[in-house]
Amino acid sequence: MKAFFFPMLAALVAATLLSACGPPRIYRQNTFPVCEGRTRASHGPLGNLYSPMSGSSCRQVLTAEDVSGWVESPLNSHRRRGLRTIVLGCTNLTPSAESCEYGGPEGNAGTLDMVFDFTRYPDTARVQRAVLAVYAFNNASFLTQESRLRGRLVAGDTYASLGAQRQPPSGSADWIMFDITDIAARAIADRRTQVHFEISLPCGRTEQELSTVGVLSREPVVLVEYK
């Protein structure tokens, strides 16, 4: 029995050492197919709202790895997950006094936070256009004009302002599309797994300066058109 046990133990130890010294295991994640001149289109919830730049390109919709709300008040800020929707802007505002003096918001402000994994797109993709689409349940025109979109490639980076070009809702579908072509192309080329975006509204003084957007209900998506 001993004659059999020790050779077996030696083989097990040798296999462990060799695996430790060898190349790391490669974990493959499902990625969208390489375009290679073949048209593939998956617009997801955007349907025909997105107008492609080229008829021979590929379009793939990417869902968020994480989507949540950030609720901020003067003395407390915290993340909320599991929300179906969130109200952007400042709520429960103190009205202006007769003297026009205003001491700042006494309520809270909501921000929509999103994280996307851009390694799902092939590393050879030549990005033609990329948009971040957010669904507005109300006040969509105001949200299109006044919202602030910021993004960063990795956690810890400084947020950069994005979405200077944006497409307002059309028809009965209140999807607002923010142009994120530059950061998407960089994220795909650099193989970024956690690209952060946040959308907020400045504090106003009335309910007309608020907008409800989808979090888990009609959750935001990214659409990248590439060749």
JSON list of C-alpha atoms in Angstrom, two decimals:
[
{"chain": "A", "resi": 1, "resn": "MET", "atom": "CA", "xyz": [0.00, 0.00, 0.00]},
{"chain": "A", "resi": 2, "resn": "LYS", "atom": "CA", "xyz": [2.85, 2.36, 0.87]},
{"chain": "A", "resi": 3, "resn": "ALA", "atom": "CA", "xyz": [4.58, 1.52, -2.40]},
{"chain": "A", "resi": 4, "resn": "PHE", "atom": "CA", "xyz": [1.50, 2.75, -4.21]},
{"chain": "A", "resi": 5, "resn": "PHE", "atom": "CA", "xyz": [0.76, 5.76, -1.98]},
{"chain": "A", "resi": 6, "resn": "PHE", "atom": "CA", "xyz": [4.10, 7.60, -2.19]},
{"chain": "A", "resi": 7, "resn": "PRO", "atom": "CA", "xyz": [4.40, 7.60, -6.02]},
{"chain": "A", "resi": 8, "resn": "MET", "atom": "CA", "xyz": [0.81, 8.85, -6.22]},
{"chain": "A", "resi": 9, "resn": "LEU", "atom": "CA", "xyz": [1.52, 11.63, -3.71]},
{"chain": "A", "resi": 10, "resn": "ALA", "atom": "CA", "xyz": [4.66, 12.63, -5.62]},
{"chain": "A", "resi": 11, "resn": "ALA", "atom": "CA", "xyz": [2.72, 12.83, -8.87]},
{"chain": "A", "resi": 12, "resn": "LEU", "atom": "CA", "xyz": [0.05, 15.00, -7.23]},
{"chain": "A", "resi": 13, "resn": "VAL", "atom": "CA", "xyz": [2.66, 17.40, -5.81]},
{"chain": "A", "resi": 14, "resn": "ALA", "atom": "CA", "xyz": [4.44, 17.61, -9.18]},
{"chain": "A", "resi": 15, "resn": "ALA", "atom": "CA", "xyz": [1.17, 18.39, -10.98]},
{"chain": "A", "resi": 16, "resn": "THR", "atom": "CA", "xyz": [0.38, 21.15, -8.46]},
{"chain": "A", "resi": 17, "resn": "LEU", "atom": "CA", "xyz": [3.79, 22.74, -8.85]},
{"chain": "A", "resi": 18, "resn": "LEU", "atom": "CA", "xyz": [3.65, 22.61, -12.63]},
{"chain": "A", "resi": 19, "resn": "SER", "atom": "CA", "xyz": [0.22, 24.22, -12.70]},
{"chain": "A", "resi": 20, "resn": "ALA", "atom": "CA", "xyz": [1.47, 27.00, -10.40]},
{"chain": "A", "resi": 21, "resn": "CYS", "atom": "CA", "xyz": [4.45, 27.72, -12.62]},
{"chain": "A", "resi": 22, "resn": "GLY", "atom": "CA", "xyz": [2.60, 27.43, -15.91]},
{"chain": "A", "resi": 23, "resn": "PRO", "atom": "CA", "xyz": [0.63, 30.08, -17.77]},
{"chain": "A", "resi": 24, "resn": "PRO", "atom": "CA", "xyz": [-2.56, 31.36, -16.14]},
{"chain": "A", "resi": 25, "resn": "ARG", "atom": "CA", "xyz": [-5.88, 29.88, -17.13]},
{"chain": "A", "resi": 26, "resn": "ILE", "atom": "CA", "xyz": [-7.80, 31.92, -19.65]},
{"chain": "A", "resi": 27, "resn": "TYR", "atom": "CA", "xyz": [-11.40, 32.62, -18.72]},
{"chain": "A", "resi": 28, "resn": "ARG", "atom": "CA", "xyz": [-13.43, 33.38, -21.80]},
{"chain": "A", "resi": 29, "resn": "GLN", "atom": "CA", "xyz": [-16.39, 35.72, -21.59]},
{"chain": "A", "resi": 30, "resn": "ASN", "atom": "CA", "xyz": [-19.14, 35.76, -24.16]},
{"chain": "A", "resi": 31, "resn": "THR", "atom": "CA", "xyz": [-18.34, 38.54, -26.61]},
{"chain": "A", "resi": 32, "resn": "PHE", "atom": "CA", "xyz": [-20.20, 39.97, -29.55]},
{"chain": "A", "resi": 33, "resn": "PRO", "atom": "CA", "xyz": [-19.05, 38.60, -32.92]},
{"chain": "A", "resi": 34, "resn": "VAL", "atom": "CA", "xyz": [-16.45, 40.31, -35.08]},
{"chain": "A", "resi": 35, "resn": "CYS", "atom": "CA", "xyz": [-18.17, 42.26, -37.84]},
{"chain": "A", "resi": 36, "resn": "GLU", "atom": "CA", "xyz": [-15.97, 41.24, -40.81]},
{"chain": "A", "resi": 37, "resn": "GLY", "atom": "CA", "xyz": [-18.16, 43.07, -43.31]},
{"chain": "A", "resi": 38, "resn": "ARG", "atom": "CA", "xyz": [-21.31, 41.22, -42.30]},
{"chain": "A", "resi": 39, "resn": "THR", "atom": "CA", "xyz": [-24.21, 43.28, -41.05]},
{"chain": "A", "resi": 40, "resn": "ARG", "atom": "CA", "xyz": [-25.55, 42.32, -37.63]},
{"chain": "A", "resi": 41, "resn": "ALA", "atom": "CA", "xyz": [-28.11, 44.44, -35.86]},
{"chain": "A", "resi": 42, "resn": "SER", "atom": "CA", "xyz": [-29.46, 44.10, -32.33]},
{"chain": "A", "resi": 43, "resn": "HIS", "atom": "CA", "xyz": [-31.04, 47.36, -31.17]},
{"chain": "A", "resi": 44, "resn": "GLY", "atom": "CA", "xyz": [-32.72, 45.87, -28.12]},
{"chain": "A", "resi": 45, "resn": "PRO", "atom": "CA", "xyz": [-35.35, 48.15, -26.57]},
{"chain": "A", "resi": 46, "resn": "LEU", "atom": "CA", "xyz": [-34.37, 51.01, -28.90]},
{"chain": "A", "resi": 47, "resn": "GLY", "atom": "CA", "xyz": [-35.98, 49.27, -31.87]},
{"chain": "A", "resi": 48, "resn": "ASN", "atom": "CA", "xyz": [-35.85, 51.50, -34.93]},
{"chain": "A", "resi": 49, "resn": "LEU", "atom": "CA", "xyz": [-35.14, 54.66, -32.91]},
{"chain": "A", "resi": 50, "resn": "TYR", "atom": "CA", "xyz": [-31.41, 54.38, -33.64]},
{"chain": "A", "resi": 51, "resn": "SER", "atom": "CA", "xyz": [-30.34, 55.50, -37.12]},
{"chain": "A", "resi": 52, "resn": "PRO", "atom": "CA", "xyz": [-27.15, 53.68, -38.18]},
{"chain": "A", "resi": 53, "resn": "MET", "atom": "CA", "xyz": [-24.21, 55.56, -39.63]},
{"chain": "A", "resi": 54, "resn": "SER", "atom": "CA", "xyz": [-23.61, 52.82, -42.22]},
{"chain": "A", "resi": 55, "resn": "GLY", "atom": "CA", "xyz": [-25.74, 50.08, -43.71]},
{"chain": "A", "resi": 56, "resn": "SER", "atom": "CA", "xyz": [-22.86, 47.58, -43.57]},
{"chain": "A", "resi": 57, "resn": "SER", "atom": "CA", "xyz": [-22.05, 47.95, -39.89]},
{"chain": "A", "resi": 58, "resn": "CYS", "atom": "CA", "xyz": [-22.79, 45.85, -36.82]},
{"chain": "A", "resi": 59, "resn": "ARG", "atom": "CA", "xyz": [-24.90, 47.21, -33.98]},
{"chain": "A", "resi": 60, "resn": "GLN", "atom": "CA", "xyz": [-25.00, 45.52, -30.60]},
{"chain": "A", "resi": 61, "resn": "VAL", "atom": "CA", "xyz": [-26.83, 46.57, -27.44]},
{"chain": "A", "resi": 62, "resn": "LEU", "atom": "CA", "xyz": [-25.03, 46.19, -24.11]},
{"chain": "A", "resi": 63, "resn": "THR", "atom": "CA", "xyz": [-26.89, 45.98, -20.80]},
{"chain": "A", "resi": 64, "resn": "ALA", "atom": "CA", "xyz": [-25.42, 47.36, -17.59]},
{"chain": "A", "resi": 65, "resn": "GLU", "atom": "CA", "xyz": [-23.35, 45.25, -15.22]},
{"chain": "A", "resi": 66, "resn": "ASP", "atom": "CA", "xyz": [-24.68, 47.39, -12.40]},
{"chain": "A", "resi": 67, "resn": "VAL", "atom": "CA", "xyz": [-27.30, 50.13, -12.29]},
{"chain": "A", "resi": 68, "resn": "SER", "atom": "CA", "xyz": [-28.30, 51.98, -9.14]},
{"chain": "A", "resi": 69, "resn": "GLY", "atom": "CA", "xyz": [-29.42, 55.28, -7.69]},
{"chain": "A", "resi": 70, "resn": "TRP", "atom": "CA", "xyz": [-27.36, 57.68, -5.62]},
{"chain": "A", "resi": 71, "resn": "VAL", "atom": "CA", "xyz": [-29.41, 59.67, -3.13]},
{"chain": "A", "resi": 72, "resn": "GLU", "atom": "CA", "xyz": [-27.75, 62.72, -1.62]},
{"chain": "A", "resi": 73, "resn": "SER", "atom": "CA", "xyz": [-28.93, 65.09, 1.08]},
{"chain": "A", "resi": 74, "resn": "PRO", "atom": "CA", "xyz": [-27.05, 67.79, 3.00]},
{"chain": "A", "resi": 75, "resn": "LEU", "atom": "CA", "xyz": [-26.01, 65.38, 5.78]},
{"chain": "A", "resi": 76, "resn": "ASN", "atom": "CA", "xyz": [-26.32, 61.93, 4.20]},
{"chain": "A", "resi": 77, "resn": "SER", "atom": "CA", "xyz": [-25.48, 60.26, 0.91]},
{"chain": "A", "resi": 78, "resn": "HIS", "atom": "CA", "xyz": [-26.02, 56.61, 0.05]},
{"chain": "A", "resi": 79, "resn": "ARG", "atom": "CA", "xyz": [-26.48, 54.18, -2.83]},
{"chain": "A", "resi": 80, "resn": "ARG", "atom": "CA", "xyz": [-29.84, 52.53, -3.50]},
{"chain": "A", "resi": 81, "resn": "ARG", "atom": "CA", "xyz": [-30.07, 49.27, -5.44]},
{"chain": "A", "resi": 82, "resn": "GLY", "atom": "CA", "xyz": [-33.21, 47.46, -6.49]},
{"chain": "A", "resi": 83, "resn": "LEU", "atom": "CA", "xyz": [-35.02, 50.63, -7.56]},
{"chain": "A", "resi": 84, "resn": "ARG", "atom": "CA", "xyz": [-37.37, 50.42, -10.51]},
{"chain": "A", "resi": 85, "resn": "THR", "atom": "CA", "xyz": [-37.09, 54.17, -11.18]},
{"chain": "A", "resi": 86, "resn": "ILE", "atom": "CA", "xyz": [-35.41, 57.21, -9.68]},
{"chain": "A", "resi": 87, "resn": "VAL", "atom": "CA", "xyz": [-36.30, 60.90, -9.73]},
{"chain": "A", "resi": 88, "resn": "LEU", "atom": "CA", "xyz": [-33.43, 63.05, -10.98]},
{"chain": "A", "resi": 89, "resn": "GLY", "atom": "CA", "xyz": [-33.04, 66.56, -9.64]},
{"chain": "A", "resi": 90, "resn": "CYS", "atom": "CA", "xyz": [-33.64, 67.96, -6.17]},
{"chain": "A", "resi": 91, "resn": "THR", "atom": "CA", "xyz": [-36.89, 67.12, -4.41]},
{"chain": "A", "resi": 92, "resn": "ASN", "atom": "CA", "xyz": [-38.65, 68.68, -1.42]},
{"chain": "A", "resi": 93, "resn": "LEU", "atom": "CA", "xyz": [-37.18, 72.10, -2.14]},
{"chain": "A", "resi": 94, "resn": "THR", "atom": "CA", "xyz": [-37.69, 75.02, 0.17]},
{"chain": "A", "resi": 95, "resn": "PRO", "atom": "CA", "xyz": [-39.53, 77.77, -1.75]},
{"chain": "A", "resi": 96, "resn": "SER", "atom": "CA", "xyz": [-37.91, 81.15, -2.10]},
{"chain": "A", "resi": 97, "resn": "ALA", "atom": "CA", "xyz": [-38.67, 83.76, 0.52]},
{"chain": "A", "resi": 98, "resn": "GLU", "atom": "CA", "xyz": [-40.25, 87.07, -0.37]},
{"chain": "A", "resi": 99, "resn": "SER", "atom": "CA", "xyz": [-36.81, 88.66, -0.21]},
{"chain": "A", "resi": 100, "resn": "CYS", "atom": "CA", "xyz": [-35.60, 86.19, -2.88]},
{"chain": "A", "resi": 101, "resn": "GLU", "atom": "CA", "xyz": [-33.09, 84.73, -0.41]},
{"chain": "A", "resi": 102, "resn": "TYR", "atom": "CA", "xyz": [-32.54, 81.03, -0.81]},
{"chain": "A", "resi": 103, "resn": "GLY", "atom": "CA", "xyz": [-30.55, 78.88, 1.59]},
{"chain": "A", "resi": 104, "resn": "GLY", "atom": "CA", "xyz": [-30.06, 75.84, -0.63]},
{"chain": "A", "resi": 105, "resn": "PRO", "atom": "CA", "xyz": [-31.94, 72.53, -0.96]},
{"chain": "A", "resi": 106, "resn": "GLU", "atom": "CA", "xyz": [-33.45, 71.07, 2.21]},
{"chain": "A", "resi": 107, "resn": "GLY", "atom": "CA", "xyz": [-34.51, 67.80, 0.56]},
{"chain": "A", "resi": 108, "resn": "ASN", "atom": "CA", "xyz": [-32.48, 65.30, -1.45]},
{"chain": "A", "resi": 109, "resn": "ALA", "atom": "CA", "xyz": [-31.06, 64.88, -4.93]},
{"chain": "A", "resi": 110, "resn": "GLY", "atom": "CA", "xyz": [-31.09, 61.74, -7.08]},
{"chain": "A", "resi": 111, "resn": "THR", "atom": "CA", "xyz": [-28.45, 60.55, -9.58]},
{"chain": "A", "resi": 112, "resn": "LEU", "atom": "CA", "xyz": [-28.56, 57.54, -11.91]},
{"chain": "A", "resi": 113, "resn": "ASP", "atom": "CA", "xyz": [-25.34, 55.45, -11.78]},
{"chain": "A", "resi": 114, "resn": "MET", "atom": "CA", "xyz": [-24.40, 52.81, -14.38]},
{"chain": "A", "resi": 115, "resn": "VAL", "atom": "CA", "xyz": [-21.47, 50.44, -14.97]},
{"chain": "A", "resi": 116, "resn": "PHE", "atom": "CA", "xyz": [-20.82, 48.71, -18.32]},
{"chain": "A", "resi": 117, "resn": "ASP", "atom": "CA", "xyz": [-18.33, 46.04, -19.41]},
{"chain": "A", "resi": 118, "resn": "PHE", "atom": "CA", "xyz": [-16.98, 47.06, -22.83]},
{"chain": "A", "resi": 119, "resn": "THR", "atom": "CA", "xyz": [-14.86, 43.91, -23.24]},
{"chain": "A", "resi": 120, "resn": "ARG", "atom": "CA", "xyz": [-18.03, 42.31, -24.60]},
{"chain": "A", "resi": 121, "resn": "TYR", "atom": "CA", "xyz": [-17.21, 44.04, -27.89]},
{"chain": "A", "resi": 122, "resn": "PRO", "atom": "CA", "xyz": [-14.41, 42.57, -30.05]},
{"chain": "A", "resi": 123, "resn": "ASP", "atom": "CA", "xyz": [-11.03, 44.23, -29.59]},
{"chain": "A", "resi": 124, "resn": "THR", "atom": "CA", "xyz": [-10.76, 44.74, -33.37]},
{"chain": "A", "resi": 125, "resn": "ALA", "atom": "CA", "xyz": [-13.97, 46.79, -33.50]},
{"chain": "A", "resi": 126, "resn": "ARG", "atom": "CA", "xyz": [-13.77, 50.07, -35.40]},
{"chain": "A", "resi": 127, "resn": "VAL", "atom": "CA", "xyz": [-16.35, 52.16, -33.57]},
{"chain": "A", "resi": 128, "resn": "GLN", "atom": "CA", "xyz": [-18.54, 54.27, -35.84]},
{"chain": "A", "resi": 129, "resn": "ARG", "atom": "CA", "xyz": [-20.85, 55.59, -33.16]},
{"chain": "A", "resi": 130, "resn": "ALA", "atom": "CA", "xyz": [-21.91, 54.75, -29.60]},
{"chain": "A", "resi": 131, "resn": "VAL", "atom": "CA", "xyz": [-24.84, 56.00, -27.55]},
{"chain": "A", "resi": 132, "resn": "LEU", "atom": "CA", "xyz": [-26.01, 55.62, -23.97]},
{"chain": "A", "resi": 133, "resn": "ALA", "atom": "CA", "xyz": [-29.81, 55.40, -23.91]},
{"chain": "A", "resi": 134, "resn": "VAL", "atom": "CA", "xyz": [-31.90, 56.34, -20.86]},
{"chain": "A", "resi": 135, "resn": "TYR", "atom": "CA", "xyz": [-35.68, 56.06, -20.60]},
{"chain": "A", "resi": 136, "resn": "ALA", "atom": "CA", "xyz": [-37.55, 59.07, -19.22]},
{"chain": "A", "resi": 137, "resn": "PHE", "atom": "CA", "xyz": [-41.02, 58.44, -17.81]},
{"chain": "A", "resi": 138, "resn": "ASN", "atom": "CA", "xyz": [-41.78, 62.15, -17.66]},
{"chain": "A", "resi": 139, "resn": "ASN", "atom": "CA", "xyz": [-40.31, 65.53, -18.50]},
{"chain": "A", "resi": 140, "resn": "ALA", "atom": "CA", "xyz": [-38.15, 63.99, -21.22]},
{"chain": "A", "resi": 141, "resn": "SER", "atom": "CA", "xyz": [-37.57, 67.25, -23.12]},
{"chain": "A", "resi": 142, "resn": "PHE", "atom": "CA", "xyz": [-36.28, 68.98, -20.00]},
{"chain": "A", "resi": 143, "resn": "LEU", "atom": "CA", "xyz": [-34.03, 66.02, -19.20]},
{"chain": "A", "resi": 144, "resn": "THR", "atom": "CA", "xyz": [-32.61, 66.09, -22.73]},
{"chain": "A", "resi": 145, "resn": "GLN", "atom": "CA", "xyz": [-31.73, 69.75, -22.48]},
{"chain": "A", "resi": 146, "resn": "GLU", "atom": "CA", "xyz": [-30.62, 70.13, -18.88]},
{"chain": "A", "resi": 147, "resn": "SER", "atom": "CA", "xyz": [-29.17, 66.79, -17.74]},
{"chain": "A", "resi": 148, "resn": "ARG", "atom": "CA", "xyz": [-25.50, 66.30, -17.02]},
{"chain": "A", "resi": 149, "resn": "LEU", "atom": "CA", "xyz": [-23.77, 63.11, -18.16]},
{"chain": "A", "resi": 150, "resn": "ARG", "atom": "CA", "xyz": [-20.35, 62.20, -16.77]},
{"chain": "A", "resi": 151, "resn": "GLY", "atom": "CA", "xyz": [-18.19, 59.10, -17.19]},
{"chain": "A", "resi": 152, "resn": "ARG", "atom": "CA", "xyz": [-14.88, 57.50, -16.29]},
{"chain": "A", "resi": 153, "resn": "LEU", "atom": "CA", "xyz": [-13.01, 54.49, -17.65]},
{"chain": "A", "resi": 154, "resn": "VAL", "atom": "CA", "xyz": [-12.03, 52.95, -14.31]},
{"chain": "A", "resi": 155, "resn": "ALA", "atom": "CA", "xyz": [-13.00, 53.42, -10.68]},
{"chain": "A", "resi": 156, "resn": "GLY", "atom": "CA", "xyz": [-10.90, 56.14, -9.09]},
{"chain": "A", "resi": 157, "resn": "ASP", "atom": "CA", "xyz": [-10.51, 58.18, -12.26]},
{"chain": "A", "resi": 158, "resn": "THR", "atom": "CA", "xyz": [-11.82, 61.72, -12.47]},
{"chain": "A", "resi": 159, "resn": "TYR", "atom": "CA", "xyz": [-15.24, 61.97, -14.09]},
{"chain": "A", "resi": 160, "resn": "ALA", "atom": "CA", "xyz": [-15.32, 63.70, -17.49]},
{"chain": "A", "resi": 161, "resn": "SER", "atom": "CA", "xyz": [-18.31, 65.50, -18.96]},
{"chain": "A", "resi": 162, "resn": "LEU", "atom": "CA", "xyz": [-19.87, 63.59, -21.85]},
{"chain": "A", "resi": 163, "resn": "GLY", "atom": "CA", "xyz": [-22.90, 63.58, -24.10]},
{"chain": "A", "resi": 164, "resn": "ALA", "atom": "CA", "xyz": [-22.65, 67.05, -25.58]},
{"chain": "A", "resi": 165, "resn": "GLN", "atom": "CA", "xyz": [-24.60, 65.64, -28.52]},
{"chain": "A", "resi": 166, "resn": "ARG", "atom": "CA", "xyz": [-27.87, 63.98, -27.56]},
{"chain": "A", "resi": 167, "resn": "GLN", "atom": "CA", "xyz": [-30.94, 62.80, -29.40]},
{"chain": "A", "resi": 168, "resn": "PRO", "atom": "CA", "xyz": [-34.29, 63.72, -27.83]},
{"chain": "A", "resi": 169, "resn": "PRO", "atom": "CA", "xyz": [-37.19, 61.26, -27.68]},
{"chain": "A", "resi": 170, "resn": "SER", "atom": "CA", "xyz": [-39.12, 60.57, -30.85]},
{"chain": "A", "resi": 171, "resn": "GLY", "atom": "CA", "xyz": [-42.62, 59.20, -31.25]},
{"chain": "A", "resi": 172, "resn": "SER", "atom": "CA", "xyz": [-44.14, 57.48, -28.24]},
{"chain": "A", "resi": 173, "resn": "ALA", "atom": "CA", "xyz": [-40.87, 56.03, -26.91]},
{"chain": "A", "resi": 174, "resn": "ASP", "atom": "CA", "xyz": [-39.14, 58.36, -24.48]},
{"chain": "A", "resi": 175, "resn": "TRP", "atom": "CA", "xyz": [-35.58, 57.05, -24.94]},
{"chain": "A", "resi": 176, "resn": "ILE", "atom": "CA", "xyz": [-32.93, 59.76, -24.81]},
{"chain": "A", "resi": 177, "resn": "MET", "atom": "CA", "xyz": [-29.66, 58.86, -26.54]},
{"chain": "A", "resi": 178, "resn": "PHE", "atom": "CA", "xyz": [-26.41, 60.50, -25.41]},
{"chain": "A", "resi": 179, "resn": "ASP", "atom": "CA", "xyz": [-23.40, 60.31, -27.71]},
{"chain": "A", "resi": 180, "resn": "ILE", "atom": "CA", "xyz": [-20.50, 58.48, -25.98]},
{"chain": "A", "resi": 181, "resn": "THR", "atom": "CA", "xyz": [-18.50, 57.52, -29.08]},
{"chain": "A", "resi": 182, "resn": "ASP", "atom": "CA", "xyz": [-15.08, 58.67, -27.86]},
{"chain": "A", "resi": 183, "resn": "ILE", "atom": "CA", "xyz": [-15.15, 57.02, -24.45]},
{"chain": "A", "resi": 184, "resn": "ALA", "atom": "CA", "xyz": [-16.69, 53.83, -25.88]},
{"chain": "A", "resi": 185, "resn": "ALA", "atom": "CA", "xyz": [-13.94, 53.51, -28.50]},
{"chain": "A", "resi": 186, "resn": "ARG", "atom": "CA", "xyz": [-11.28, 53.99, -25.83]},
{"chain": "A", "resi": 187, "resn": "ALA", "atom": "CA", "xyz": [-12.98, 51.53, -23.48]},
{"chain": "A", "resi": 188, "resn": "ILE", "atom": "CA", "xyz": [-13.13, 48.83, -26.17]},
{"chain": "A", "resi": 189, "resn": "ALA", "atom": "CA", "xyz": [-9.51, 49.33, -27.25]},
{"chain": "A", "resi": 190, "resn": "ASP", "atom": "CA", "xyz": [-8.23, 49.37, -23.66]},
{"chain": "A", "resi": 191, "resn": "ARG", "atom": "CA", "xyz": [-10.45, 46.41, -22.64]},
{"chain": "A", "resi": 192, "resn": "ARG", "atom": "CA", "xyz": [-12.20, 48.21, -19.80]},
{"chain": "A", "resi": 193, "resn": "THR", "atom": "CA", "xyz": [-14.53, 46.04, -17.74]},
{"chain": "A", "resi": 194, "resn": "GLN", "atom": "CA", "xyz": [-16.02, 48.72, -15.48]},
{"chain": "A", "resi": 195, "resn": "VAL", "atom": "CA", "xyz": [-16.84, 51.96, -17.24]},
{"chain": "A", "resi": 196, "resn": "HIS", "atom": "CA", "xyz": [-18.90, 54.23, -15.01]},
{"chain": "A", "resi": 197, "resn": "PHE", "atom": "CA", "xyz": [-21.55, 56.73, -16.10]},
{"chain": "A", "resi": 198, "resn": "GLU", "atom": "CA", "xyz": [-23.81, 59.00, -14.07]},
{"chain": "A", "resi": 199, "resn": "ILE", "atom": "CA", "xyz": [-26.70, 61.24, -15.08]},
{"chain": "A", "resi": 200, "resn": "SER", "atom": "CA", "xyz": [-28.02, 64.06, -12.90]},
{"chain": "A", "resi": 201, "resn": "LEU", "atom": "CA", "xyz": [-30.06, 67.24, -13.08]},
{"chain": "A", "resi": 202, "resn": "PRO", "atom": "CA", "xyz": [-29.26, 70.61, -11.50]},
{"chain": "A", "resi": 203, "resn": "CYS", "atom": "CA", "xyz": [-31.33, 71.64, -8.52]},
{"chain": "A", "resi": 204, "resn": "GLY", "atom": "CA", "xyz": [-34.40, 73.62, -9.47]},
{"chain": "A", "resi": 205, "resn": "ARG", "atom": "CA", "xyz": [-37.28, 75.12, -7.54]},
{"chain": "A", "resi": 206, "resn": "THR", "atom": "CA", "xyz": [-40.36, 73.40, -8.97]},
{"chain": "A", "resi": 207, "resn": "GLU", "atom": "CA", "xyz": [-41.64, 69.92, -9.86]},
{"chain": "A", "resi": 208, "resn": "GLN", "atom": "CA", "xyz": [-41.26, 70.85, -13.52]},
{"chain": "A", "resi": 209, "resn": "GLU", "atom": "CA", "xyz": [-37.48, 70.61, -13.05]},
{"chain": "A", "resi": 210, "resn": "LEU", "atom": "CA", "xyz": [-37.55, 66.93, -12.08]},
{"chain": "A", "resi": 211, "resn": "SER", "atom": "CA", "xyz": [-37.54, 63.84, -14.28]},
{"chain": "A", "resi": 212, "resn": "THR", "atom": "CA", "xyz": [-38.19, 60.16, -13.50]},
{"chain": "A", "resi": 213, "resn": "VAL", "atom": "CA", "xyz": [-35.89, 57.71, -15.32]},
{"chain": "A", "resi": 214, "resn": "GLY", "atom": "CA", "xyz": [-35.72, 53.95, -15.51]},
{"chain": "A", "resi": 215, "resn": "VAL", "atom": "CA", "xyz": [-33.34, 51.98, -13.29]},
{"chain": "A", "resi": 216, "resn": "LEU", "atom": "CA", "xyz": [-34.48, 48.33, -13.32]},
{"chain": "A", "resi": 217, "resn": "SER", "atom": "CA", "xyz": [-37.66, 49.20, -15.20]},
{"chain": "A", "resi": 218, "resn": "ARG", "atom": "CA", "xyz": [-36.65, 50.22, -18.73]},
{"chain": "A", "resi": 219, "resn": "GLU", "atom": "CA", "xyz": [-33.04, 50.05, -17.60]},
{"chain": "A", "resi": 220, "resn": "PRO", "atom": "CA", "xyz": [-30.41, 52.06, -19.50]},
{"chain": "A", "resi": 221, "resn": "VAL", "atom": "CA", "xyz": [-28.44, 50.44, -22.31]},
{"chain": "A", "resi": 222, "resn": "VAL", "atom": "CA", "xyz": [-25.44, 51.19, -24.50]},
{"chain": "A", "resi": 223, "resn": "LEU", "atom": "CA", "xyz": [-25.54, 50.68, -28.25]},
{"chain": "A", "resi": 224, "resn": "VAL", "atom": "CA", "xyz": [-22.27, 50.55, -30.19]},
{"chain": "A", "resi": 225, "resn": "GLU", "atom": "CA", "xyz": [-22.12, 50.59, -33.98]},
{"chain": "A", "resi": 226, "resn": "TYR", "atom": "CA", "xyz": [-18.87, 49.16, -35.29]},
{"chain": "A", "resi": 227, "resn": "LYS", "atom": "CA", "xyz": [-17.19, 47.58, -38.29]}
]
